[in-house]
mmCIF file of C-alpha atoms and ligand atoms in Angstrom:
data_model
loop_
_atom_site.group_PDB
_atom_site.id
_atom_site.type_symbol
_atom_site.label_atom_id
_atom_site.label_comp_id
_atom_site.label_asym_id
_atom_site.label_seq_id
_atom_site.Cartn_x
_atom_site.Cartn_y
_atom_site.Cartn_z
ATOM 1 C CA UNK A 1 63.683 154.027 103.715
ATOM 2 C CA UNK A 2 65.193 150.706 102.666
ATOM 3 C CA UNK A 3 62.515 148.001 103.010
ATOM 4 C CA UNK A 4 63.331 144.479 104.183
ATOM 5 C CA UNK A 5 62.159 143.022 100.859
ATOM 6 C CA UNK A 6 60.559 144.124 97.626
ATOM 7 C CA UNK A 7 59.053 141.948 94.882
ATOM 8 C CA UNK A 8 60.871 142.306 91.573
ATOM 9 C CA UNK A 9 57.901 142.718 89.216
ATOM 10 C CA UNK A 10 57.733 144.762 86.022
ATOM 11 C CA UNK A 11 55.825 145.546 82.856
ATOM 12 C CA UNK A 12 56.324 142.052 81.497
ATOM 13 C CA UNK A 13 54.533 140.469 84.473
ATOM 14 C CA UNK A 14 51.753 143.079 84.214
ATOM 15 C CA UNK A 15 51.380 142.270 80.506
ATOM 16 C CA UNK A 16 51.279 138.530 81.204
ATOM 17 C CA UNK A 17 48.501 139.028 83.762
ATOM 18 C CA UNK A 18 46.666 141.307 81.315
ATOM 19 C CA UNK A 19 46.869 138.690 78.570
ATOM 20 C CA UNK A 20 45.692 135.930 80.890
ATOM 21 C CA UNK A 21 42.692 138.010 81.987
ATOM 22 C CA UNK A 22 41.645 138.560 78.375
ATOM 23 C CA UNK A 23 42.354 134.965 77.280
ATOM 24 C CA UNK A 24 38.995 133.597 78.322
ATOM 25 C CA UNK A 25 40.588 131.188 80.808
ATOM 26 C CA UNK A 26 41.482 132.585 84.227
ATOM 27 C CA UNK A 27 41.386 129.644 86.646
ATOM 28 C CA UNK A 28 43.774 126.671 86.505
ATOM 29 C CA UNK A 29 44.383 126.057 82.813
ATOM 30 C CA UNK A 30 47.014 126.282 80.099
ATOM 31 C CA UNK A 31 49.176 128.876 81.894
ATOM 32 C CA UNK A 32 49.322 126.684 85.009
ATOM 33 C CA UNK A 33 50.302 123.668 82.892
ATOM 34 C CA UNK A 34 53.060 125.668 81.163
ATOM 35 C CA UNK A 35 54.329 127.100 84.454
ATOM 36 C CA UNK A 36 54.500 123.588 85.930
ATOM 37 C CA UNK A 37 56.472 122.259 82.959
ATOM 38 C CA UNK A 38 58.927 125.166 83.042
ATOM 39 C CA UNK A 39 59.337 124.950 86.810
ATOM 40 C CA UNK A 40 59.976 121.197 86.659
ATOM 41 C CA UNK A 41 62.594 121.752 83.967
ATOM 42 C CA UNK A 42 64.272 124.502 86.010
ATOM 43 C CA UNK A 43 64.706 122.456 89.183
ATOM 44 C CA UNK A 44 65.256 119.158 87.378
ATOM 45 C CA UNK A 45 62.107 117.489 88.741
ATOM 46 C CA UNK A 46 60.112 114.907 86.775
ATOM 47 C CA UNK A 47 56.827 116.312 88.160
ATOM 48 C CA UNK A 48 55.655 119.718 89.377
ATOM 49 C CA UNK A 49 52.118 120.473 90.566
ATOM 50 C CA UNK A 50 51.015 124.089 91.140
ATOM 51 C CA UNK A 51 48.784 124.951 94.083
ATOM 52 C CA UNK A 52 47.374 127.993 95.856
ATOM 53 C CA UNK A 53 50.314 128.505 98.262
ATOM 54 C CA UNK A 54 53.082 126.640 100.059
ATOM 55 C CA UNK A 55 50.929 125.850 103.080
ATOM 56 C CA UNK A 56 48.460 123.901 100.931
ATOM 57 C CA UNK A 57 51.466 122.287 99.206
ATOM 58 C CA UNK A 58 52.767 121.108 102.585
ATOM 59 C CA UNK A 59 49.306 119.820 103.508
ATOM 60 C CA UNK A 60 49.064 117.768 100.294
ATOM 61 C CA UNK A 61 52.648 116.520 100.747
ATOM 62 C CA UNK A 62 51.790 115.190 104.202
ATOM 63 C CA UNK A 63 48.530 113.629 102.983
ATOM 64 C CA UNK A 64 50.264 112.086 99.992
ATOM 65 C CA UNK A 65 52.808 110.397 102.222
ATOM 66 C CA UNK A 66 50.014 108.879 104.261
ATOM 67 C CA UNK A 67 50.456 111.022 107.365
ATOM 68 C CA UNK A 68 47.344 110.870 109.504
ATOM 69 C CA UNK A 69 45.892 111.184 113.008
ATOM 70 C CA UNK A 70 48.331 110.371 115.813
ATOM 71 C CA UNK A 71 51.383 110.164 113.558
ATOM 72 C CA UNK A 72 54.488 112.105 114.522
ATOM 73 C CA UNK A 73 56.410 114.287 112.094
ATOM 74 C CA UNK A 74 59.851 115.527 113.151
ATOM 75 C CA UNK A 75 60.479 119.141 112.198
ATOM 76 C CA UNK A 76 62.015 122.402 113.424
ATOM 77 C CA UNK A 77 60.257 124.857 115.691
ATOM 78 C CA UNK A 78 62.475 127.596 114.268
ATOM 79 C CA UNK A 79 60.406 128.184 111.107
ATOM 80 C CA UNK A 80 57.256 129.757 109.806
ATOM 81 C CA UNK A 81 54.063 128.546 111.497
ATOM 82 C CA UNK A 82 52.738 126.974 108.261
ATOM 83 C CA UNK A 83 54.919 123.879 108.720
ATOM 84 C CA UNK A 84 53.309 122.843 111.994
ATOM 85 C CA UNK A 85 49.846 123.856 110.801
ATOM 86 C CA UNK A 86 50.086 121.643 107.693
ATOM 87 C CA UNK A 87 51.107 118.645 109.814
ATOM 88 C CA UNK A 88 48.254 119.313 112.231
ATOM 89 C CA UNK A 89 45.737 119.681 109.405
ATOM 90 C CA UNK A 90 46.350 115.947 108.826
ATOM 91 C CA UNK A 91 45.679 115.234 112.498
ATOM 92 C CA UNK A 92 49.375 114.473 113.016
ATOM 93 C CA UNK A 93 51.714 115.802 115.695
ATOM 94 C CA UNK A 94 54.748 117.990 114.962
ATOM 95 C CA UNK A 95 57.719 116.944 117.084
ATOM 96 C CA UNK A 96 60.018 119.948 117.328
ATOM 97 C CA UNK A 97 63.790 119.536 117.330
ATOM 98 C CA UNK A 98 66.499 122.155 117.559
ATOM 99 C CA UNK A 99 68.529 123.793 114.814
ATOM 100 C CA UNK A 100 72.196 123.072 114.125
ATOM 101 C CA UNK A 101 74.993 124.980 115.846
ATOM 102 C CA UNK A 102 76.033 127.976 113.753
ATOM 103 C CA UNK A 103 73.117 127.730 111.311
ATOM 104 C CA UNK A 104 69.333 127.903 111.061
ATOM 105 C CA UNK A 105 68.521 124.449 109.683
ATOM 106 C CA UNK A 106 67.434 121.238 111.404
ATOM 107 C CA UNK A 107 70.078 119.527 113.546
ATOM 108 C CA UNK A 108 70.889 116.031 112.309
ATOM 109 C CA UNK A 109 71.735 114.458 115.676
ATOM 110 C CA UNK A 110 68.579 115.902 117.230
ATOM 111 C CA UNK A 111 66.549 114.540 114.317
ATOM 112 C CA UNK A 112 67.936 111.017 114.681
ATOM 113 C CA UNK A 113 67.422 111.119 118.448
ATOM 114 C CA UNK A 114 63.777 112.190 118.098
ATOM 115 C CA UNK A 115 62.648 109.166 116.050
ATOM 116 C CA UNK A 116 60.078 106.965 117.809
ATOM 117 C CA UNK A 117 57.817 104.111 116.722
ATOM 118 C CA UNK A 118 55.188 106.766 115.867
ATOM 119 C CA UNK A 119 57.425 108.813 113.573
ATOM 120 C CA UNK A 120 56.014 108.848 110.039
ATOM 121 C CA UNK A 121 58.115 111.512 108.313
ATOM 122 C CA UNK A 122 60.804 114.152 108.605
ATOM 123 C CA UNK A 123 59.959 117.679 107.451
ATOM 124 C CA UNK A 124 63.113 119.752 106.935
ATOM 125 C CA UNK A 125 63.180 123.436 106.031
ATOM 126 C CA UNK A 126 65.740 125.082 103.753
ATOM 127 C CA UNK A 127 65.524 128.066 106.019
ATOM 128 C CA UNK A 128 65.666 131.496 104.342
ATOM 129 C CA UNK A 129 67.065 129.767 101.252
ATOM 130 C CA UNK A 130 70.030 127.951 102.821
ATOM 131 C CA UNK A 131 70.043 124.266 101.792
ATOM 132 C CA UNK A 132 69.836 121.653 104.543
ATOM 133 C CA UNK A 133 72.400 118.858 104.671
ATOM 134 C CA UNK A 134 70.253 116.662 102.446
ATOM 135 C CA UNK A 135 72.631 113.672 102.154
ATOM 136 C CA UNK A 136 72.854 113.594 105.954
ATOM 137 C CA UNK A 137 69.071 113.826 106.368
ATOM 138 C CA UNK A 138 68.430 111.219 103.687
ATOM 139 C CA UNK A 139 70.802 108.806 105.434
ATOM 140 C CA UNK A 140 68.780 109.161 108.639
ATOM 141 C CA UNK A 141 65.438 108.946 106.827
ATOM 142 C CA UNK A 142 66.436 105.893 104.811
ATOM 143 C CA UNK A 143 67.893 104.093 107.850
ATOM 144 C CA UNK A 144 64.446 104.353 109.459
ATOM 145 C CA UNK A 145 62.418 103.947 106.283
ATOM 146 C CA UNK A 146 60.891 107.414 106.665
ATOM 147 C CA UNK A 147 59.931 109.837 103.890
ATOM 148 C CA UNK A 148 61.641 113.230 103.789
ATOM 149 C CA UNK A 149 59.572 116.321 102.953
ATOM 150 C CA UNK A 150 61.492 119.461 102.031
ATOM 151 C CA UNK A 151 59.913 122.790 102.955
ATOM 152 C CA UNK A 152 61.567 124.733 100.154
ATOM 153 C CA UNK A 153 59.226 127.733 100.545
ATOM 154 C CA UNK A 154 62.202 130.105 100.420
ATOM 155 C CA UNK A 155 64.621 128.003 98.374
ATOM 156 C CA UNK A 156 63.855 128.426 94.673
ATOM 157 C CA UNK A 157 67.223 128.938 92.967
ATOM 158 C CA UNK A 158 69.252 127.511 95.881
ATOM 159 C CA UNK A 159 71.692 124.703 95.084
ATOM 160 C CA UNK A 160 73.501 121.874 96.795
ATOM 161 C CA UNK A 161 76.711 120.113 95.775
ATOM 162 C CA UNK A 162 76.128 116.375 95.485
ATOM 163 C CA UNK A 163 78.377 113.941 93.602
ATOM 164 C CA UNK A 164 80.480 116.884 92.391
ATOM 165 C CA UNK A 165 77.552 118.593 90.689
ATOM 166 C CA UNK A 166 75.532 121.604 91.753
ATOM 167 C CA UNK A 167 71.905 120.503 91.920
ATOM 168 C CA UNK A 168 68.885 122.723 92.327
ATOM 169 C CA UNK A 169 66.800 122.353 95.468
ATOM 170 C CA UNK A 170 63.549 120.745 94.332
ATOM 171 C CA UNK A 171 64.597 117.786 92.157
ATOM 172 C CA UNK A 172 63.605 116.823 94.871
ATOM 173 C CA UNK A 173 66.232 114.996 96.884
ATOM 174 C CA UNK A 174 63.634 113.971 99.452
ATOM 175 C CA UNK A 175 60.211 112.590 98.511
ATOM 176 C CA UNK A 176 58.465 115.923 97.980
ATOM 177 C CA UNK A 177 59.577 119.557 97.939
ATOM 178 C CA UNK A 178 57.165 122.448 98.538
ATOM 179 C CA UNK A 179 57.747 125.981 97.239
ATOM 180 C CA UNK A 180 56.100 129.352 97.921
ATOM 181 C CA UNK A 181 55.480 132.284 95.583
ATOM 182 C CA UNK A 182 54.436 134.719 98.306
ATOM 183 C CA UNK A 183 55.836 138.243 97.678
ATOM 184 C CA UNK A 184 58.309 137.787 100.548
ATOM 185 C CA UNK A 185 59.989 134.954 98.626
ATOM 186 C CA UNK A 186 62.470 135.144 95.770
ATOM 187 C CA UNK A 187 59.922 134.975 92.937
ATOM 188 C CA UNK A 188 56.238 135.704 93.355
ATOM 189 C CA UNK A 189 52.799 135.167 91.880
ATOM 190 C CA UNK A 190 51.062 137.165 94.649
ATOM 191 C CA UNK A 191 50.134 133.909 96.338
ATOM 192 C CA UNK A 192 51.102 130.506 95.015
ATOM 193 C CA UNK A 193 52.876 127.231 95.655
ATOM 194 C CA UNK A 194 54.416 124.239 93.905
ATOM 195 C CA UNK A 195 54.975 120.587 94.787
ATOM 196 C CA UNK A 196 57.755 118.654 93.080
ATOM 197 C CA UNK A 197 58.329 114.920 93.238
ATOM 198 C CA UNK A 198 59.928 112.053 91.359
ATOM 199 C CA UNK A 199 56.938 109.794 92.114
ATOM 200 C CA UNK A 200 54.320 109.840 89.329
ATOM 201 C CA UNK A 201 51.645 108.247 91.534
ATOM 202 C CA UNK A 202 52.161 110.875 94.218
ATOM 203 C CA UNK A 203 51.979 113.642 91.639
ATOM 204 C CA UNK A 204 48.705 112.199 90.301
ATOM 205 C CA UNK A 205 47.224 112.298 93.811
ATOM 206 C CA UNK A 206 48.255 115.937 94.303
ATOM 207 C CA UNK A 207 46.573 116.796 90.987
ATOM 208 C CA UNK A 208 43.395 115.018 91.966
ATOM 209 C CA UNK A 209 43.136 116.510 95.449
ATOM 210 C CA UNK A 210 43.912 120.089 94.490
ATOM 211 C CA UNK A 211 40.771 120.273 92.364
ATOM 212 C CA UNK A 212 38.129 118.694 94.600
ATOM 213 C CA UNK A 213 39.227 115.146 93.636
ATOM 214 C CA UNK A 214 37.325 115.670 90.390
ATOM 215 C CA UNK A 215 37.984 112.688 88.131
ATOM 216 C CA UNK A 216 37.859 114.703 84.892
ATOM 217 C CA UNK A 217 39.307 118.206 85.079
ATOM 218 C CA UNK A 218 37.446 121.221 83.722
ATOM 219 C CA UNK A 219 40.203 121.720 81.118
ATOM 220 C CA UNK A 220 39.736 118.103 79.937
ATOM 221 C CA UNK A 221 35.958 118.525 79.749
ATOM 222 C CA UNK A 222 36.381 121.792 77.891
ATOM 223 C CA UNK A 223 38.576 120.097 75.298
ATOM 224 C CA UNK A 224 36.450 116.937 74.992
ATOM 225 C CA UNK A 225 34.481 116.388 71.787
ATOM 226 C CA UNK A 226 32.376 113.731 73.461
ATOM 227 C CA UNK A 227 30.245 114.239 76.559
ATOM 228 C CA UNK A 228 32.043 113.116 79.725
ATOM 229 C CA UNK A 229 30.730 113.243 83.265
ATOM 230 C CA UNK A 230 33.083 113.723 86.175
ATOM 231 C CA UNK A 231 32.858 112.032 89.552
ATOM 232 C CA UNK A 232 34.445 112.533 92.953
ATOM 233 C CA UNK A 233 35.999 109.318 94.272
ATOM 234 C CA UNK A 234 37.526 110.778 97.442
ATOM 235 C CA UNK A 235 37.703 113.775 99.730
ATOM 236 C CA UNK A 236 39.175 116.743 97.882
ATOM 237 C CA UNK A 237 40.317 120.325 98.302
ATOM 238 C CA UNK A 238 40.268 123.477 96.270
ATOM 239 C CA UNK A 239 43.979 124.336 96.245
ATOM 240 C CA UNK A 240 44.216 125.564 92.663
ATOM 241 C CA UNK A 241 46.492 128.260 91.307
ATOM 242 C CA UNK A 242 44.875 130.602 88.764
ATOM 243 C CA UNK A 243 46.124 131.102 85.206
ATOM 244 C CA UNK A 244 46.608 134.805 86.016
ATOM 245 C CA UNK A 245 49.102 133.867 88.728
ATOM 246 C CA UNK A 246 50.819 131.237 86.590
ATOM 247 C CA UNK A 247 51.271 133.709 83.729
ATOM 248 C CA UNK A 248 53.089 136.043 86.133
ATOM 249 C CA UNK A 249 55.069 133.106 87.524
ATOM 250 C CA UNK A 250 56.353 132.151 84.082
ATOM 251 C CA UNK A 251 57.874 135.611 83.629
ATOM 252 C CA UNK A 252 59.307 135.519 87.170
ATOM 253 C CA UNK A 253 60.901 132.152 86.476
ATOM 254 C CA UNK A 254 62.728 133.653 83.475
ATOM 255 C CA UNK A 255 64.075 136.381 85.755
ATOM 256 C CA UNK A 256 65.182 133.922 88.435
ATOM 257 C CA UNK A 257 68.857 133.595 87.395
ATOM 258 C CA UNK A 258 69.246 137.389 87.314
ATOM 259 C CA UNK A 259 67.447 137.773 90.667
ATOM 260 C CA UNK A 260 69.585 135.126 92.377
ATOM 261 C CA UNK A 261 72.790 136.501 90.849
ATOM 262 C CA UNK A 262 72.074 139.966 92.295
ATOM 263 C CA UNK A 263 71.063 138.557 95.683
ATOM 264 C CA UNK A 264 74.331 136.651 95.874
ATOM 265 C CA UNK A 265 76.287 139.819 95.063
ATOM 266 C CA UNK A 266 74.486 141.703 97.832
ATOM 267 C CA UNK A 267 75.044 138.882 100.336
ATOM 268 C CA UNK A 268 78.750 138.788 99.446
ATOM 269 C CA UNK A 269 79.004 142.550 99.944
ATOM 270 C CA UNK A 270 77.271 142.278 103.329
ATOM 271 C CA UNK A 271 79.482 139.405 104.478
ATOM 272 C CA UNK A 272 82.633 141.260 103.472
ATOM 273 C CA UNK A 273 81.546 144.441 105.272
ATOM 274 C CA UNK A 274 80.486 142.579 108.404
ATOM 275 C CA UNK A 275 83.980 141.220 108.965
ATOM 276 C CA UNK A 276 84.927 144.263 111.043
ATOM 277 C CA UNK A 277 81.596 144.816 112.824
ATOM 278 C CA UNK A 278 82.225 143.269 116.197
ATOM 279 C CA UNK A 279 79.112 141.684 117.706
ATOM 280 C CA UNK A 280 77.150 140.884 114.529
ATOM 281 C CA UNK A 281 78.152 137.598 112.883
ATOM 282 C CA UNK A 282 77.357 136.959 109.219
ATOM 283 C CA UNK A 283 75.466 133.783 108.242
ATOM 284 C CA UNK A 284 77.568 130.767 107.271
ATOM 285 C CA UNK A 285 77.202 129.199 103.827
ATOM 286 C CA UNK A 286 78.719 125.698 103.906
ATOM 287 C CA UNK A 287 81.072 124.941 100.975
ATOM 288 C CA UNK A 288 78.509 122.448 99.616
ATOM 289 C CA UNK A 289 75.643 124.954 99.579
ATOM 290 C CA UNK A 290 74.689 127.982 97.489
ATOM 291 C CA UNK A 291 71.904 130.011 99.040
ATOM 292 C CA UNK A 292 69.548 132.182 96.996
ATOM 293 C CA UNK A 293 69.746 134.591 99.990
ATOM 294 C CA UNK A 294 65.978 134.888 100.377
ATOM 295 C CA UNK A 295 66.991 136.494 103.652
ATOM 296 C CA UNK A 296 70.306 137.462 105.200
ATOM 297 C CA UNK A 297 70.380 136.762 108.929
ATOM 298 C CA UNK A 298 73.073 138.070 111.262
ATOM 299 C CA UNK A 299 73.574 136.647 114.751
ATOM 300 C CA UNK A 300 74.125 139.098 117.595
ATOM 301 C CA UNK A 301 76.322 138.810 120.662
ATOM 302 C CA UNK A 302 74.307 137.972 123.811
ATOM 303 C CA UNK A 303 74.727 141.474 125.265
ATOM 304 C CA UNK A 304 73.190 143.209 122.244
ATOM 305 C CA UNK A 305 69.520 144.120 122.623
ATOM 306 C CA UNK A 306 67.796 142.962 119.460
ATOM 307 C CA UNK A 307 64.895 145.401 119.627
ATOM 308 C CA UNK A 308 67.100 148.390 120.337
ATOM 309 C CA UNK A 309 69.340 147.421 117.457
ATOM 310 C CA UNK A 310 66.365 147.173 115.123
ATOM 311 C CA UNK A 311 65.026 150.535 116.324
ATOM 312 C CA UNK A 312 68.423 152.189 115.868
ATOM 313 C CA UNK A 313 68.554 150.875 112.299
ATOM 314 C CA UNK A 314 64.973 151.945 111.599
ATOM 315 C CA UNK A 315 65.872 155.433 112.842
ATOM 316 C CA UNK A 316 68.564 155.411 110.149
ATOM 317 C CA UNK A 317 66.103 154.416 107.431
ATOM 318 C CA UNK A 318 66.806 150.682 107.347
ATOM 319 C CA UNK A 319 64.034 148.145 107.946
ATOM 320 C CA UNK A 320 64.992 144.831 109.579
ATOM 321 C CA UNK A 321 63.089 141.854 110.987
ATOM 322 C CA UNK A 322 63.861 139.802 114.036
ATOM 323 C CA UNK A 323 65.164 136.263 113.573
ATOM 324 C CA UNK A 324 62.847 133.485 112.377
ATOM 325 C CA UNK A 325 59.977 132.714 114.739
ATOM 326 C CA UNK A 326 59.803 129.696 117.030
ATOM 327 C CA UNK A 327 56.547 127.816 116.661
ATOM 328 C CA UNK A 328 56.858 126.166 120.064
ATOM 329 C CA UNK A 329 56.533 129.579 121.734
ATOM 330 C CA UNK A 330 53.225 130.358 120.035
ATOM 331 C CA UNK A 331 49.974 129.863 121.904
ATOM 332 C CA UNK A 332 48.447 127.959 118.974
ATOM 333 C CA UNK A 333 51.034 125.183 119.443
ATOM 334 C CA UNK A 334 51.115 125.136 123.252
ATOM 335 C CA UNK A 335 49.218 121.826 123.461
ATOM 336 C CA UNK A 336 51.956 119.954 121.575
ATOM 337 C CA UNK A 337 54.412 117.644 123.320
ATOM 338 C CA UNK A 338 57.687 119.522 123.824
ATOM 339 C CA UNK A 339 60.206 116.720 124.253
ATOM 340 C CA UNK A 340 63.413 118.223 122.990
ATOM 341 C CA UNK A 341 65.848 120.966 123.832
ATOM 342 C CA UNK A 342 65.098 124.014 121.666
ATOM 343 C CA UNK A 343 67.557 126.482 123.147
ATOM 344 C CA UNK A 344 69.452 127.216 119.950
ATOM 345 C CA UNK A 345 66.128 127.962 118.211
ATOM 346 C CA UNK A 346 65.051 130.382 120.925
ATOM 347 C CA UNK A 347 68.459 132.042 120.941
ATOM 348 C CA UNK A 348 68.315 132.498 117.175
ATOM 349 C CA UNK A 349 64.878 134.103 117.359
ATOM 350 C CA UNK A 350 65.911 136.537 120.068
ATOM 351 C CA UNK A 351 69.496 137.274 119.046
ATOM 352 C CA UNK A 352 69.441 137.571 115.290
ATOM 353 C CA UNK A 353 68.125 140.072 112.752
ATOM 354 C CA UNK A 354 67.336 139.858 109.064
ATOM 355 C CA UNK A 355 68.874 142.607 106.924
ATOM 356 C CA UNK A 356 67.323 143.910 103.697
ATOM 357 C CA UNK A 357 68.211 141.957 100.551
ATOM 358 C CA UNK A 358 66.373 142.490 97.280
ATOM 359 C CA UNK A 359 67.572 142.623 93.718
ATOM 360 C CA UNK A 360 66.742 146.313 93.197
ATOM 361 C CA UNK A 361 69.109 147.395 95.979
ATOM 362 C CA UNK A 362 72.068 149.399 94.692
ATOM 363 C CA UNK A 363 75.582 149.026 96.107
ATOM 364 C CA UNK A 364 75.048 152.374 97.851
ATOM 365 C CA UNK A 365 71.915 151.042 99.547
ATOM 366 C CA UNK A 366 73.824 147.986 100.729
ATOM 367 C CA UNK A 367 76.447 150.347 102.146
ATOM 368 C CA UNK A 368 73.701 152.285 103.959
ATOM 369 C CA UNK A 369 72.566 149.025 105.587
ATOM 370 C CA UNK A 370 76.124 148.235 106.668
ATOM 371 C CA UNK A 371 76.703 151.746 108.050
ATOM 372 C CA UNK A 372 73.425 151.646 109.966
ATOM 373 C CA UNK A 373 74.347 148.282 111.473
ATOM 374 C CA UNK A 374 77.852 149.487 112.378
ATOM 375 C CA UNK A 375 76.394 152.457 114.262
ATOM 376 C CA UNK A 376 73.505 150.546 115.822
ATOM 377 C CA UNK A 377 75.550 147.703 117.333
ATOM 378 C CA UNK A 378 77.335 149.758 120.038
ATOM 379 C CA UNK A 379 74.119 151.653 120.807
ATOM 380 C CA UNK A 380 72.293 148.398 121.387
ATOM 381 C CA UNK A 381 74.788 146.824 123.769
ATOM 382 C CA UNK A 382 73.288 146.377 127.202
ATOM 383 C CA UNK A 383 73.623 149.508 129.322
ATOM 384 C CA UNK A 384 75.767 147.829 131.956
ATOM 385 C CA UNK A 385 78.267 146.555 129.408
ATOM 386 C CA UNK A 386 78.103 149.864 127.553
ATOM 387 C CA UNK A 387 78.948 151.829 130.710
ATOM 388 C CA UNK A 388 81.735 149.386 131.523
ATOM 389 C CA UNK A 389 83.104 149.961 128.056
ATOM 390 C CA UNK A 390 82.873 153.750 128.512
ATOM 391 C CA UNK A 391 84.746 153.596 131.800
ATOM 392 C CA UNK A 392 87.500 151.437 130.397
HETATM 393 C C1 PLP B 401 56.600 131.448 103.614
HETATM 394 C C2 PLP B 401 56.797 130.120 104.178
HETATM 395 C C3 PLP B 401 55.762 129.171 104.180
HETATM 396 C C4 PLP B 401 54.361 129.472 103.751
HETATM 397 O O1 PLP B 401 54.247 129.835 102.406
HETATM 398 P P1 PLP B 401 52.836 130.373 101.851
HETATM 399 O O2 PLP B 401 53.009 130.311 100.370
HETATM 400 O O3 PLP B 401 52.700 131.772 102.373
HETATM 401 O O4 PLP B 401 51.773 129.474 102.356
HETATM 402 C C5 PLP B 401 56.048 127.895 104.669
HETATM 403 N N1 PLP B 401 57.260 127.593 105.146
HETATM 404 C C6 PLP B 401 58.267 128.490 105.182
HETATM 405 C C7 PLP B 401 59.604 128.063 105.702
HETATM 406 C C8 PLP B 401 58.066 129.781 104.723
HETATM 407 O O5 PLP B 401 59.059 130.657 104.780
#
C-alpha cells in the first residue's frame, strides 16, 4: 500500500528528542530559541516565533493585526478549516471568496471585489505548497491599506520569483506568515507552528501572548542571578512549543533541502506521466513559483466520479485524498454570510484528487501511482458516458 503521505523522520530526530528529554529543560527553552533562529535564517525573516501549531499561529497573527469582533477578513473557503476558525476566535467574520481559474489559490479579482468598509485584513493560503501571487495580493492590500496574512501551513521550502530572485515563502512578503509542523506537512515536529514577521513590535506581542502574557519568561527567571517577579499585563494564551519538538524540528530543517528536492523530482515525474492520461489534469506551477509539492492535486473531467476513482486506486494499493475541503459547506460555518460565488472552490473539492507524494517514494512507487490512475480513470467515468464510449 502506498500511503498518501509519510513523515520523513529518522534516528537523528529520535536522538534529538532523547537528548532534549534528558537535558533538564523540556518546555519552551533553548531548543525553541535555536529552532526559531535557524528557521528565520532559512526563510530570510528577521523574526520567527514558535508556537504549538499553525492554528494558534493564525490566531495570534489575527490578534496581532488588531482583528476583533465584527471585523471582516477576506479569505478562501477552499482550505483547511483552521483558517476560518482562527478568524472567528477573534470574533471576526471570514468572508469567503473563490479560487483562481486553473489553480487552488485565492482569486485576485474576487479578493478586490470583496473589500468593504469592514474589511480588516486579507488571509491568503499558499495551498498545498503552491505560492500565491504575492505581488498581486500586496498591490490590492496596499491600495486599501489592509494587512496581508499568509497561511503558509504547507509552504515551508516553497519559493517565489520576485525582482529576478527566488525568495522563500515566509520572509514574509505580507505582514505575517504562519507555518505548520503537523506530520501531514513537509517537515514535522509532531505538532508545531511558526510565525514570521519583519515587524519587531508584532513579534514581541506574539512572544508575550504565547506564554500567558507573562512579563518575564521562565527561561529569563531561571537564568537571573537576582530575584525577579513576573506580572501579567494582558490576556494571554498558552501556545508554547516544547523543547522536545523544537529539537526534532532543528533536524528536520536540516533535511528540508533534500526533502523538497525529492518532492520536486516526484512531482515532475507525475506531471510528465500524466500528459497522456486523458481526463486527469496535472496541477499548474506558474513560471514565477516553485512549489514544495506538499500535495500533488490532479483535476478530473466533469464526467469522472471522484469517489469511484479513489476506490479504484485504493483497490490497486494507492491511497488518495479528495480535493481540499470547502469551509463554506461545513455546518460549523453555516451561520457566516455567503456573499460571493464559490463555484470553482466547490468544483475543485468534488473533482480533484491528491496523489501520494513523499520523499521516501521510489521511482517504481511513483510509476505504480501513475499506472493505478491510468487504469482507474476509464473505470470512473460516468456509466452513461462509459457505455456511449463502448458503443462507439
Ligand atoms: C494544516 C493546515 C493548517 C493547520 O495547521 P495545524 O498545525 O494542524 O494547526 C492551517 N491551514 C492550512 C492551509 C493547513 O493545511
